[in-house]
Tab-separated table of C-alpha atoms and ligand atoms in Angstrom:
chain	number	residue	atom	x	y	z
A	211	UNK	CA	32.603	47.409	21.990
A	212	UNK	CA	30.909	45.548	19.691
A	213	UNK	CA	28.016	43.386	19.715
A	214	UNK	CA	28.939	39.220	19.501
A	215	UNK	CA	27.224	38.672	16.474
A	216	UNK	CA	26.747	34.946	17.889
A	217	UNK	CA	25.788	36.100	21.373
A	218	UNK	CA	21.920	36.287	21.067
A	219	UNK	CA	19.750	39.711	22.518
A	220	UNK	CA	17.211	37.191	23.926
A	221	UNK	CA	18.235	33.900	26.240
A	222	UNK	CA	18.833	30.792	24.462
A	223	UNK	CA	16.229	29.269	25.127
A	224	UNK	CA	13.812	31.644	23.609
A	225	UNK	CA	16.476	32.356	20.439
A	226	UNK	CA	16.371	29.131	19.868
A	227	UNK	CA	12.854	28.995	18.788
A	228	UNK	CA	12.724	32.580	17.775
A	229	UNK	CA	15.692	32.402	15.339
A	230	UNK	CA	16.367	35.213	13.783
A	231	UNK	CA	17.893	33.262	10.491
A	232	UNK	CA	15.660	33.291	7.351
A	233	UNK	CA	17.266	30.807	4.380
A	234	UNK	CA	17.040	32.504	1.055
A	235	UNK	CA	13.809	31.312	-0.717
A	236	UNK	CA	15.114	30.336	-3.996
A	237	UNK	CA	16.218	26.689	-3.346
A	238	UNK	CA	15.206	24.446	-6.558
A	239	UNK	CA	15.422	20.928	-6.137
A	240	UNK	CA	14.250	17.911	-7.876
A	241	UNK	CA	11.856	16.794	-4.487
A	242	UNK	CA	9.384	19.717	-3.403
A	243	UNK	CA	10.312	21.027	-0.308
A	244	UNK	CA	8.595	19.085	3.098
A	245	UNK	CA	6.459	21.714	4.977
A	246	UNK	CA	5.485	20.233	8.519
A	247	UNK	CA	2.900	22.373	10.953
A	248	UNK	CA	-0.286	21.683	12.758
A	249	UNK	CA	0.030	25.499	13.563
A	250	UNK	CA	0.710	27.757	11.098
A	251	UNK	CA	1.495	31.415	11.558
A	252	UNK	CA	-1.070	34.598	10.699
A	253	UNK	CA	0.308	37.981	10.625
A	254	UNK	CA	-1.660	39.353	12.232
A	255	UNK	CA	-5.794	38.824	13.767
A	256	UNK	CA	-7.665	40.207	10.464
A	257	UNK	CA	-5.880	37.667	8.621
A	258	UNK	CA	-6.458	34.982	11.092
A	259	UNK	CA	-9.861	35.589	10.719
A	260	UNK	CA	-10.264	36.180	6.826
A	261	UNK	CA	-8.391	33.306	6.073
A	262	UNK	CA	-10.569	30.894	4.315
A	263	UNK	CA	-9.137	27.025	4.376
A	264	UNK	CA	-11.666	25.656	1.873
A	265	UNK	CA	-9.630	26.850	-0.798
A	266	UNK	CA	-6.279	26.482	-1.908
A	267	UNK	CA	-5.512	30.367	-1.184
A	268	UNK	CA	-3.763	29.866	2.184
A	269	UNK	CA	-2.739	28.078	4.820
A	270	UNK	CA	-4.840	28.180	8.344
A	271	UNK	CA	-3.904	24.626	9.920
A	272	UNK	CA	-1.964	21.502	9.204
A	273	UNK	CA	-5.252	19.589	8.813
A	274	UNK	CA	-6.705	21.688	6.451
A	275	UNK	CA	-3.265	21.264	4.147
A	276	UNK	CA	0.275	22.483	3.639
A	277	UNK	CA	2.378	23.023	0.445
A	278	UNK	CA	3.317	19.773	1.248
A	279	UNK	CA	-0.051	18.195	0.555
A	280	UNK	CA	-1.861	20.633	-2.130
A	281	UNK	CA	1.050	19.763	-4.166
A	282	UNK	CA	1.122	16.099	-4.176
A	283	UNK	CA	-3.381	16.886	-4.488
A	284	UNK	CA	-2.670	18.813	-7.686
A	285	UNK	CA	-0.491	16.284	-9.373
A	286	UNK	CA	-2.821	13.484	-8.425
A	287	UNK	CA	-5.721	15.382	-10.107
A	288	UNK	CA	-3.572	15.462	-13.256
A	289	UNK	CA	-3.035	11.873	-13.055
A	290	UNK	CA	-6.677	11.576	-12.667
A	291	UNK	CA	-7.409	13.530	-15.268
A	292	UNK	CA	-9.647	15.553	-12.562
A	293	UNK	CA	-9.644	18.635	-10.423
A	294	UNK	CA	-9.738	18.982	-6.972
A	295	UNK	CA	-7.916	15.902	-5.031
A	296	UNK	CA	-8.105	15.726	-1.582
A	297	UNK	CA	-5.638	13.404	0.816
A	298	UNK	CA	-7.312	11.162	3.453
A	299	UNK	CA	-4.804	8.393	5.538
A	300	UNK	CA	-5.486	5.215	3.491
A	301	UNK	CA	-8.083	4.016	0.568
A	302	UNK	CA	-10.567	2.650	3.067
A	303	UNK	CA	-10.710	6.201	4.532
A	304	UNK	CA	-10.895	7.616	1.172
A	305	UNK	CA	-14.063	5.260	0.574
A	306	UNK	CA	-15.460	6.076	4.159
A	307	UNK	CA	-15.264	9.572	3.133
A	308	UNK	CA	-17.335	9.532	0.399
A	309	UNK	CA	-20.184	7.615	1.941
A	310	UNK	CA	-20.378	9.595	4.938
A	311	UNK	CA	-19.957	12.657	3.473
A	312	UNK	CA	-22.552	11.902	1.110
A	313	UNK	CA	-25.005	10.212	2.710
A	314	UNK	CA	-27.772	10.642	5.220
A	315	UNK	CA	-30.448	8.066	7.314
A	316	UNK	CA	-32.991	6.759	4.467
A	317	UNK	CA	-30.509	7.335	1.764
A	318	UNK	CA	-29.285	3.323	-0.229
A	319	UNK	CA	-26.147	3.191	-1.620
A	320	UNK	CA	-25.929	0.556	-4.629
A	321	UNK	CA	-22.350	-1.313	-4.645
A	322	UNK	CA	-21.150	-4.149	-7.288
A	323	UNK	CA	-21.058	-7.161	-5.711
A	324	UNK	CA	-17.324	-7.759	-6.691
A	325	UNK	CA	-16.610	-4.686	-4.547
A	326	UNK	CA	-13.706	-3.776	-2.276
A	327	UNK	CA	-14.515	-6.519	0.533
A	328	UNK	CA	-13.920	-3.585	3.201
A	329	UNK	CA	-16.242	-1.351	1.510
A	330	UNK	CA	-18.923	-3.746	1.864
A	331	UNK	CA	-18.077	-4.069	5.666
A	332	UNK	CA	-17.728	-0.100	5.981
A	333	UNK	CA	-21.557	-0.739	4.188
A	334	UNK	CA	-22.936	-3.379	6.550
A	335	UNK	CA	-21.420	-2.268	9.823
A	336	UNK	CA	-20.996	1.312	9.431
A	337	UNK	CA	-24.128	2.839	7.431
A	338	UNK	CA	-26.755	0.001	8.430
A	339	UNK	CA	-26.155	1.733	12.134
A	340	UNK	CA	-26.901	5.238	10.780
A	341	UNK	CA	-30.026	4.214	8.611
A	342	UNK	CA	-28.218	4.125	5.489
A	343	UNK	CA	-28.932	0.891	3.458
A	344	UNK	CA	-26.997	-1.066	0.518
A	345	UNK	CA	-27.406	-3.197	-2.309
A	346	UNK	CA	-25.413	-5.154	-4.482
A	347	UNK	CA	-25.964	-5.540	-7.923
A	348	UNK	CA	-24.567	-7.642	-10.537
A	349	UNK	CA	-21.879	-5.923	-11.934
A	350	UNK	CA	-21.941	-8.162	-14.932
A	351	UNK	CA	-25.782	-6.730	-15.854
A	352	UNK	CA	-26.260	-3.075	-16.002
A	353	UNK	CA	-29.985	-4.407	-15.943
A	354	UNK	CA	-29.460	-5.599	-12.204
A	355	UNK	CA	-27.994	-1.779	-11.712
A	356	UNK	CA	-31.402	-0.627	-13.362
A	357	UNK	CA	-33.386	-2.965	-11.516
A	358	UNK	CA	-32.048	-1.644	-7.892
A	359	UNK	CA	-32.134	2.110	-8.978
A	360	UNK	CA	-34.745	4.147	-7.106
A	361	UNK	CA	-35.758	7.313	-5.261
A	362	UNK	CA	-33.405	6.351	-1.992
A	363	UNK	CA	-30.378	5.285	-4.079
A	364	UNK	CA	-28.000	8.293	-3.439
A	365	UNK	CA	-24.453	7.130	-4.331
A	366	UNK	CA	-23.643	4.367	-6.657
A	367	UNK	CA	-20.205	2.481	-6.672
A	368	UNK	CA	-18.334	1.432	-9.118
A	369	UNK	CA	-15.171	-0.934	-9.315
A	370	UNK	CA	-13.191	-1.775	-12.590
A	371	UNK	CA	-12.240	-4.655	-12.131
A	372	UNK	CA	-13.956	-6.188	-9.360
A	373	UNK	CA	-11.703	-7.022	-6.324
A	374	UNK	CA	-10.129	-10.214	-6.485
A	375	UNK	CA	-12.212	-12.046	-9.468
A	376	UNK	CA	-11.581	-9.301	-11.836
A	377	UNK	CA	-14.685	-9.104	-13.703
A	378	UNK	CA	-14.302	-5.842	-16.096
A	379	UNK	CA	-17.824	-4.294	-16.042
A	380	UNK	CA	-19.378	-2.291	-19.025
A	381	UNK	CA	-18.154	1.071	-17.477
A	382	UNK	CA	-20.016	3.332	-19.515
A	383	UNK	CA	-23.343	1.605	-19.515
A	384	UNK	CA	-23.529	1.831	-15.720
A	385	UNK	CA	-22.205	5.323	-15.603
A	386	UNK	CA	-25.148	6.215	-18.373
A	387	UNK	CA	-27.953	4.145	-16.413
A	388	UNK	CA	-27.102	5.660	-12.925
A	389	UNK	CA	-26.879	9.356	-14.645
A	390	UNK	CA	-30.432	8.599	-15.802
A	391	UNK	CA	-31.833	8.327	-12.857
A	392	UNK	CA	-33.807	10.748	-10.921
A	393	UNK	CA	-33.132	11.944	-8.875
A	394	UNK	CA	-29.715	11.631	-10.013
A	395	UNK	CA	-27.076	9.439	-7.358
A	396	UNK	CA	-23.278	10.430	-7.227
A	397	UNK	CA	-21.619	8.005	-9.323
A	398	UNK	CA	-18.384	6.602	-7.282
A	399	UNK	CA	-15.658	4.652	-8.619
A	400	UNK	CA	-12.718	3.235	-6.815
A	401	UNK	CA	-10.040	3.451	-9.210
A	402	UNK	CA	-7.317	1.784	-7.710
A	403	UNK	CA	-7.053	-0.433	-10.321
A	404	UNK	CA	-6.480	2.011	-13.043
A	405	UNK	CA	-4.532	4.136	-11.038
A	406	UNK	CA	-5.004	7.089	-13.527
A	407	UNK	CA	-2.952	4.991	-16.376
A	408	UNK	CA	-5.533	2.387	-17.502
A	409	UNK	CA	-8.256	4.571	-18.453
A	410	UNK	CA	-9.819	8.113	-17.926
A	411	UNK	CA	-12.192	8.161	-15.451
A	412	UNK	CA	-13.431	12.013	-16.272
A	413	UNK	CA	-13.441	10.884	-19.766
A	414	UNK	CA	-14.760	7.363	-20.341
A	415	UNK	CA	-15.980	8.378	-24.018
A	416	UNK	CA	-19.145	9.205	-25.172
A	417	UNK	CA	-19.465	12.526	-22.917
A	418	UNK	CA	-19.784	10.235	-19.941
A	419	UNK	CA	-17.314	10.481	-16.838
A	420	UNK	CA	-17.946	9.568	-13.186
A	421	UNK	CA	-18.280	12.246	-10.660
A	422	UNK	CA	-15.706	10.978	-8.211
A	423	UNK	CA	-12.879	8.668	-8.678
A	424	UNK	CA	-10.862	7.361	-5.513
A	425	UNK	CA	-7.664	5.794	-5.540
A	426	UNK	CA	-5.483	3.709	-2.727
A	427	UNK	CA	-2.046	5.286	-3.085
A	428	UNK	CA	-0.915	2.690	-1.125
A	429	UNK	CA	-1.012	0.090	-4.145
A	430	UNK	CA	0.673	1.757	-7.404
A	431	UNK	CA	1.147	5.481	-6.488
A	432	UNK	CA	3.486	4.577	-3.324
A	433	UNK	CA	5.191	1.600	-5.269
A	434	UNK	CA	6.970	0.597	-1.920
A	435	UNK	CA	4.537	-1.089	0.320
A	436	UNK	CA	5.587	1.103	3.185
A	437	UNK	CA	2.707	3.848	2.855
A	438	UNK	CA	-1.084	3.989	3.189
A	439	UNK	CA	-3.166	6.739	1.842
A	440	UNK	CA	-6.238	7.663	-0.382
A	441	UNK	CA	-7.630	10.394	-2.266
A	442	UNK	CA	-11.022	11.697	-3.378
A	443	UNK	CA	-11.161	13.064	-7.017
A	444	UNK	CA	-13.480	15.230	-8.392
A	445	UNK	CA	-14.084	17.418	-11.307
A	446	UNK	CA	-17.201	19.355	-9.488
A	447	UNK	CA	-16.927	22.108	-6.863
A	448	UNK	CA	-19.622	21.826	-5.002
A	449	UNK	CA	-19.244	18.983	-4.803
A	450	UNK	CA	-15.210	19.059	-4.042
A	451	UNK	CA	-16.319	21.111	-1.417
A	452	UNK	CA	-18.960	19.231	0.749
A	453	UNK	CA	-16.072	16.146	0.847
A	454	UNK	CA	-13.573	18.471	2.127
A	455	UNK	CA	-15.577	20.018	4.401
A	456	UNK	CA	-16.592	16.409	5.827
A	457	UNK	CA	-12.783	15.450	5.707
A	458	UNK	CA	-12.267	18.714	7.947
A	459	UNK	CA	-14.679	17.997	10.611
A	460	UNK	CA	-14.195	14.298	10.619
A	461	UNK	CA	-10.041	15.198	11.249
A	462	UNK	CA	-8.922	13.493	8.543
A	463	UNK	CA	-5.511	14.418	7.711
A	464	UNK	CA	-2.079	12.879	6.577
A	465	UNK	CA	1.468	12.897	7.318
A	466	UNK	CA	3.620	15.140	5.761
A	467	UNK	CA	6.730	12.322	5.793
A	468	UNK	CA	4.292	9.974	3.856
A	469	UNK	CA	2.750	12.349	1.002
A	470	UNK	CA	6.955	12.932	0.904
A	471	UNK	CA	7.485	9.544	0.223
A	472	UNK	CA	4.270	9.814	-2.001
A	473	UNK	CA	5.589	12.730	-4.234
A	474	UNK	CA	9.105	10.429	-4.446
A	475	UNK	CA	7.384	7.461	-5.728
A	476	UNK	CA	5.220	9.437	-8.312
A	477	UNK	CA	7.293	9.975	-11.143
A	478	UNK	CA	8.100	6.528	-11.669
A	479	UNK	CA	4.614	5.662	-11.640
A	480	UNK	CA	3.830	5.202	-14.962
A	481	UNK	CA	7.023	2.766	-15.810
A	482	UNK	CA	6.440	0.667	-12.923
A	483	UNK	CA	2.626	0.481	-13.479
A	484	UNK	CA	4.062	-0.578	-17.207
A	485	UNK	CA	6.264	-2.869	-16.265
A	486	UNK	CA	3.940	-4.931	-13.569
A	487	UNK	CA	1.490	-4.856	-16.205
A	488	UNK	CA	3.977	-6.896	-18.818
A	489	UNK	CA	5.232	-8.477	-15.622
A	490	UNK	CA	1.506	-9.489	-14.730
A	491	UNK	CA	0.278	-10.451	-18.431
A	492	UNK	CA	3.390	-12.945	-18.816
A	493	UNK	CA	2.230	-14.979	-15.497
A	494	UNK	CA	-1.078	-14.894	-16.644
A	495	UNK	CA	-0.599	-16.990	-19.694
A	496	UNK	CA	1.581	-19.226	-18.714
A	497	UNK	CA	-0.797	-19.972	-15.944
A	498	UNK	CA	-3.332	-20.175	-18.523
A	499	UNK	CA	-1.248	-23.566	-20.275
A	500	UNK	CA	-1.408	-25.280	-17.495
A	501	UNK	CA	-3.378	-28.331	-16.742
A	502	UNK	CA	-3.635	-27.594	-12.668
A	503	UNK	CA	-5.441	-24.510	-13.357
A	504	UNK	CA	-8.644	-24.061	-14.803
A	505	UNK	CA	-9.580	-20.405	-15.102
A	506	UNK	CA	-7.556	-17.202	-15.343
A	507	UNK	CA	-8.836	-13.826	-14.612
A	508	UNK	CA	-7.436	-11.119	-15.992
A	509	UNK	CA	-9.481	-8.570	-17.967
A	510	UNK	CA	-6.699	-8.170	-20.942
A	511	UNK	CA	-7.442	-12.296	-21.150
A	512	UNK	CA	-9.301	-12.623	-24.209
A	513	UNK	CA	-12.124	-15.109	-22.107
A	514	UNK	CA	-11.553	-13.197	-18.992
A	515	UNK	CA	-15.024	-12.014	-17.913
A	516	UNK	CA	-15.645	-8.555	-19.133
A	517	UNK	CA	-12.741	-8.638	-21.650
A	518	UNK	CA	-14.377	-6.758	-24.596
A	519	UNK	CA	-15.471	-3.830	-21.987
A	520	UNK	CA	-11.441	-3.489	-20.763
A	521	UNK	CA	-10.748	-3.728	-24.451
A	522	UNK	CA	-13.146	-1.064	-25.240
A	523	UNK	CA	-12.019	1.331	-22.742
A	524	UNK	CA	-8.240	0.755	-21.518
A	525	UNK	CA	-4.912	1.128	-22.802
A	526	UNK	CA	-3.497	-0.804	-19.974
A	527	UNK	CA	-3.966	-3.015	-17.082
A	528	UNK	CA	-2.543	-3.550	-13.527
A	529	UNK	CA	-0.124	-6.236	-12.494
A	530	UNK	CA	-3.252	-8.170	-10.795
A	531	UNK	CA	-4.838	-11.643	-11.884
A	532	UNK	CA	-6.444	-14.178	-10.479
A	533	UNK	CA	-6.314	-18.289	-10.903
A	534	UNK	CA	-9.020	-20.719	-10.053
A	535	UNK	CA	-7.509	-24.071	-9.400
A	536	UNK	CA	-8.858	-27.765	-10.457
A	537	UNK	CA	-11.700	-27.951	-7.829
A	538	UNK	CA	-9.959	-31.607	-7.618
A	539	UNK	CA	-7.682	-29.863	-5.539
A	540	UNK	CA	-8.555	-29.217	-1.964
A	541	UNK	CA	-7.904	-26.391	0.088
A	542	UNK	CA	-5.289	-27.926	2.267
A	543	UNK	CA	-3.583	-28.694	-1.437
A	544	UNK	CA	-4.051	-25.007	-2.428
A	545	UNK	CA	-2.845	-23.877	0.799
A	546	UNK	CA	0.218	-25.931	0.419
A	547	UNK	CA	0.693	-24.199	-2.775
A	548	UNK	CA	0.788	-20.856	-1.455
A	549	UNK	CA	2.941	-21.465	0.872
A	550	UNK	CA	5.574	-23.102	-1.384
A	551	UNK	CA	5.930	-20.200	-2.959
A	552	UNK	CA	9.724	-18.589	-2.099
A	553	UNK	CA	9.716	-15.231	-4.365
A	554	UNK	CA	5.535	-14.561	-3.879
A	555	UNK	CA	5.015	-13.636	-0.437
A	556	UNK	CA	1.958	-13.944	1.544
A	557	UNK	CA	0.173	-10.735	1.846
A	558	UNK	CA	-2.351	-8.123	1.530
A	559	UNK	CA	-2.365	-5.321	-0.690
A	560	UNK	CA	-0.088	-4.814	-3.743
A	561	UNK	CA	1.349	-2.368	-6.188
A	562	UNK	CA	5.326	-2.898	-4.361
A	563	UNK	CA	7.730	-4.346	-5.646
A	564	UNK	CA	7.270	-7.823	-4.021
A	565	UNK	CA	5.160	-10.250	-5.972
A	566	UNK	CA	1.851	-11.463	-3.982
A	567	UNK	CA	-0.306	-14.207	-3.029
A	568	UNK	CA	-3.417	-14.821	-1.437
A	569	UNK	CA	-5.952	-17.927	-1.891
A	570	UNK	CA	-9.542	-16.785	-1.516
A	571	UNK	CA	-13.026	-18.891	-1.380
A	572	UNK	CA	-15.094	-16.595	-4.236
A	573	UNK	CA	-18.687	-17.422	-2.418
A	574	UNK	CA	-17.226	-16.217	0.444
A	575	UNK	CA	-16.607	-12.804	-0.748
A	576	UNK	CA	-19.929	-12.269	-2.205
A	577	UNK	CA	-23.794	-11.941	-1.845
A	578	UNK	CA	-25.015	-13.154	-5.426
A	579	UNK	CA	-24.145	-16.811	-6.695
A	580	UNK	CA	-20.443	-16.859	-8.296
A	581	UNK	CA	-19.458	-19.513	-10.952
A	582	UNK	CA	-16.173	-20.495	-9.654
A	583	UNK	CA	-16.344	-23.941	-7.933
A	584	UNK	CA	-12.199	-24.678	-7.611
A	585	UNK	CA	-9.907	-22.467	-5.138
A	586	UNK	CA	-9.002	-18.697	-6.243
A	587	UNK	CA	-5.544	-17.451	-5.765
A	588	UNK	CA	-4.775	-13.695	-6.128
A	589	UNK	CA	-1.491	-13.027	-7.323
A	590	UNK	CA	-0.086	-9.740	-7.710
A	591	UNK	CA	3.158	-9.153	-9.837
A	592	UNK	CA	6.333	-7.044	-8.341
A	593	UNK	CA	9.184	-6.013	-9.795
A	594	UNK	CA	11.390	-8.722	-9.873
A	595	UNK	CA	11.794	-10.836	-13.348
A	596	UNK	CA	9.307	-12.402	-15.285
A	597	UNK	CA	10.973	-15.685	-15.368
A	598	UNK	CA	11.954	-16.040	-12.118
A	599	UNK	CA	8.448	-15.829	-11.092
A	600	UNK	CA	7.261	-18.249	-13.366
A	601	UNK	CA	9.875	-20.778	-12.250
A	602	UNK	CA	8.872	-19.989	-8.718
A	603	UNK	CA	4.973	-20.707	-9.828
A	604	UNK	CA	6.333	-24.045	-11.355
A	605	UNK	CA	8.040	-25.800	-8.452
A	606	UNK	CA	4.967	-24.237	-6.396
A	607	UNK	CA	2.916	-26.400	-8.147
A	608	UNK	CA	4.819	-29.431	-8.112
A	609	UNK	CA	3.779	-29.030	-4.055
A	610	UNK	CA	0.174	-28.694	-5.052
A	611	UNK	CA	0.084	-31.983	-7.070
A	612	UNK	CA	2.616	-34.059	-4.740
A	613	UNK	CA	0.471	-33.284	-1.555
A	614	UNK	CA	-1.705	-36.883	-1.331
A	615	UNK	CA	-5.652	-36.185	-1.498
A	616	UNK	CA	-7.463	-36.159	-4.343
A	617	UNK	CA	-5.452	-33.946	-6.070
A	618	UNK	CA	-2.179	-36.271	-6.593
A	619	UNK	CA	-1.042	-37.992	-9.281
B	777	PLP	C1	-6.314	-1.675	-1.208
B	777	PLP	C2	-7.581	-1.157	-1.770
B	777	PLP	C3	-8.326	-0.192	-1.100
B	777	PLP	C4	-7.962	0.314	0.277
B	777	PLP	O1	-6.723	0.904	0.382
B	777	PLP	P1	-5.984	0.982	1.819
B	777	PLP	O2	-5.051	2.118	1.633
B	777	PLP	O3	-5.336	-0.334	2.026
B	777	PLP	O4	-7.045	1.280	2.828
B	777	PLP	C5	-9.475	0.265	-1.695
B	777	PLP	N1	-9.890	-0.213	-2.881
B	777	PLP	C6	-9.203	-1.147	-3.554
B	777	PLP	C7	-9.716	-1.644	-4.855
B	777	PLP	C8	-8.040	-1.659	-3.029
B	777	PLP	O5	-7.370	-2.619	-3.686
């Protein structure tokens, strides 16, 4: 009699995890394949205890990485134009990283003051508790960099543009002045903004690059608005090497459904980061012909502050500008604005395919003086069409003007 060739040697329960079935390995597809594990077999105990995790050479635990991750890490160092990429769950973590892996009580980290406003809070809250201390500097005046420079300053940060106002600093002169100094601070910059399309952070020209460029794949990378993560570029090592050793023993590790959704979006990067840009320079000058608005800020603006350093340096720009309103208009009017928006929706973040809006007070946001009087409003372009979205700006500011107050007329 033979054997049931469905009737398992072991009970079900057990066969059931212990399947006996191996697929054949050659499946090709157009998505890598989704490894999932926390655990992740060894053969046998030497291996188990060879097995180094720092590398790429293996797999030892799902924290550590999967083929999953390294592979969406090794196509975001391409993008970079860098080397070793590792994943952390959003851009705030990927900031956090570096400062905590990098710094120790007594160390200052110098930050423009146009940063990431979370960064500065991760800054004020975080590191002033573990003897860490910050300064901003001007990120208009590589001369206020200079000034703040000194033996303490460990890590510098840099931001291109600044959040929400959108100055474009002279990259390269802060990148030379910081790599002057001795001893010599890590020079950080969050490249969210560039995304790995507007310019080359490893190569800004002139022999100079930055030593580690993080991004928010949340904005442009995940194009949907329905992931968060962050990575941590590097060209160096040793460097590489201390953040992922950090990353390990501060658990930081991501989803394997999200870096799927990651690897998904990725291709299409570069046209939609194209497109949003068009999308974004089109809004920006008609805003620019209108009488209700005084000031747009968007570095590829000829007038925009820092223009001539995003001319010198990029090839492109994100979908992201910002308008300063009549300072006739108060902020109930501006409010009232925003909210008559119908394609715009209210919002953090951006980089998806729904176009965004969010008024700001500029003072509020920073430590040094800033010279805009009249109401900001951050507007991030989508994907939908150009002219729609400047019709929708139109009747929007029909509500700003029609709203009593000072403003109507
Ligand atoms: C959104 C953003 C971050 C943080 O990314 P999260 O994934 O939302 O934490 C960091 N830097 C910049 C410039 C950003 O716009």
């Amino acid at each position: 009699m033979t054997q049931d060739p469905r009737k398992p040697p072991r009970a079900l329960d057990t066969e059931l995890i212990h399947h006996p079935y191996l697929p054949p390995q050659d499946f090709e597809s157009v998505a890598p394949g989704v490894f999932k594990g926390s655990t992740i077999f060894f053969p046998d105990v030497a291996a188990l205890r060879a097995r180094r995790w720092i590398d790429k050479s293996g797999y030892t635990y799902g924290l550590h990485g999967t083929p999953t991750s390294f592979t969406l890490e090794e196509r975001l160092a391409t993008l970079e134009g860098g080397r070793h990429t590792l994943l952390v769950p959003s851009g705030l973590a990927a900031i956090a990283l570096v400062d905590t892996a990098l710094l120790k009580a007594g160390d200052e980290v110098l930050l423009p003051d146009n940063v990431y406003g979370p960064s500065r809070e991760f800054a004020r809250h975080e590191l002033a508790r573990w003897g860490i201390t910050h300064r901003f500097y001007d990120p208009s005046d590589a001369g206020s960099l200079g000034s703040l420079l000194s033996a303490a300053t460990r890590l510098v940060w840099l931001e291109a543009p600044g959040s929400v106002t959108m100055e474009f600093p002279d990259l390269r002169g802060l990148v030379r002045l910081a790599r002057a100094a001795a001893p010599r601070p890590v020079v950080a910059l969050d490249n969210t903004w560039g995304a790995g399309l507007a310019f080359k952070p490893f190569d800004l020209g002139e022999g100079l690059a930055v030593d580690i460029s993080v991004h928010a794949l949340t904005k442009y990378p995940s194009g949907g608005g329905d992931v968060l993560m962050g990575s941590v570029t590097t060209t160096d090592s040793k460097l590489h090497e201390q953040l992922a050793l950090s990353r390990s023993r501060q658990g930081q590790g991501v989803a394997a459904n999200d870096v799927e959704t990651l690897l998904r979006s990725l291709p299409s990067l570069p046209l939609r980061y194209a497109a949003q840009d068009a999308t974004g320079r089109q809004l920006a000058h008609w805003c620019r012909a209108r009488p209700e608005i005084t000031r747009v800020l968007h570095p590829a603006l000829e007038g925009s502050p820092g223009h001539e350093h995003w001319a010198s340096l990029c090839s492109a720009a994100a979908g992201l500008f910002t308008v300063e309103l009549d300072a006739r208009y108060t902020q109930a009017q501006v409010d009232a604005f925003v909210n008559a928006l119908r394609l715009f929706r209210i919002g953090w973040s951006w980089g998806g395919p729904v176009s965004l809006a969010v008024p700001y007070r500029a003072q509020s946001l920073r430590s040094l003086p800033v010279p805009y009087g009249g109401a900001l409003v951050r507007f991030s372009a989508g994907l939908e069409s150009a002219q729609d979205l400047i019709a929708d700006l139109e009747q929007a500011l029909q509500v700003l003007k029609g709203r009593g107050g000072r403003g109507a007329e």
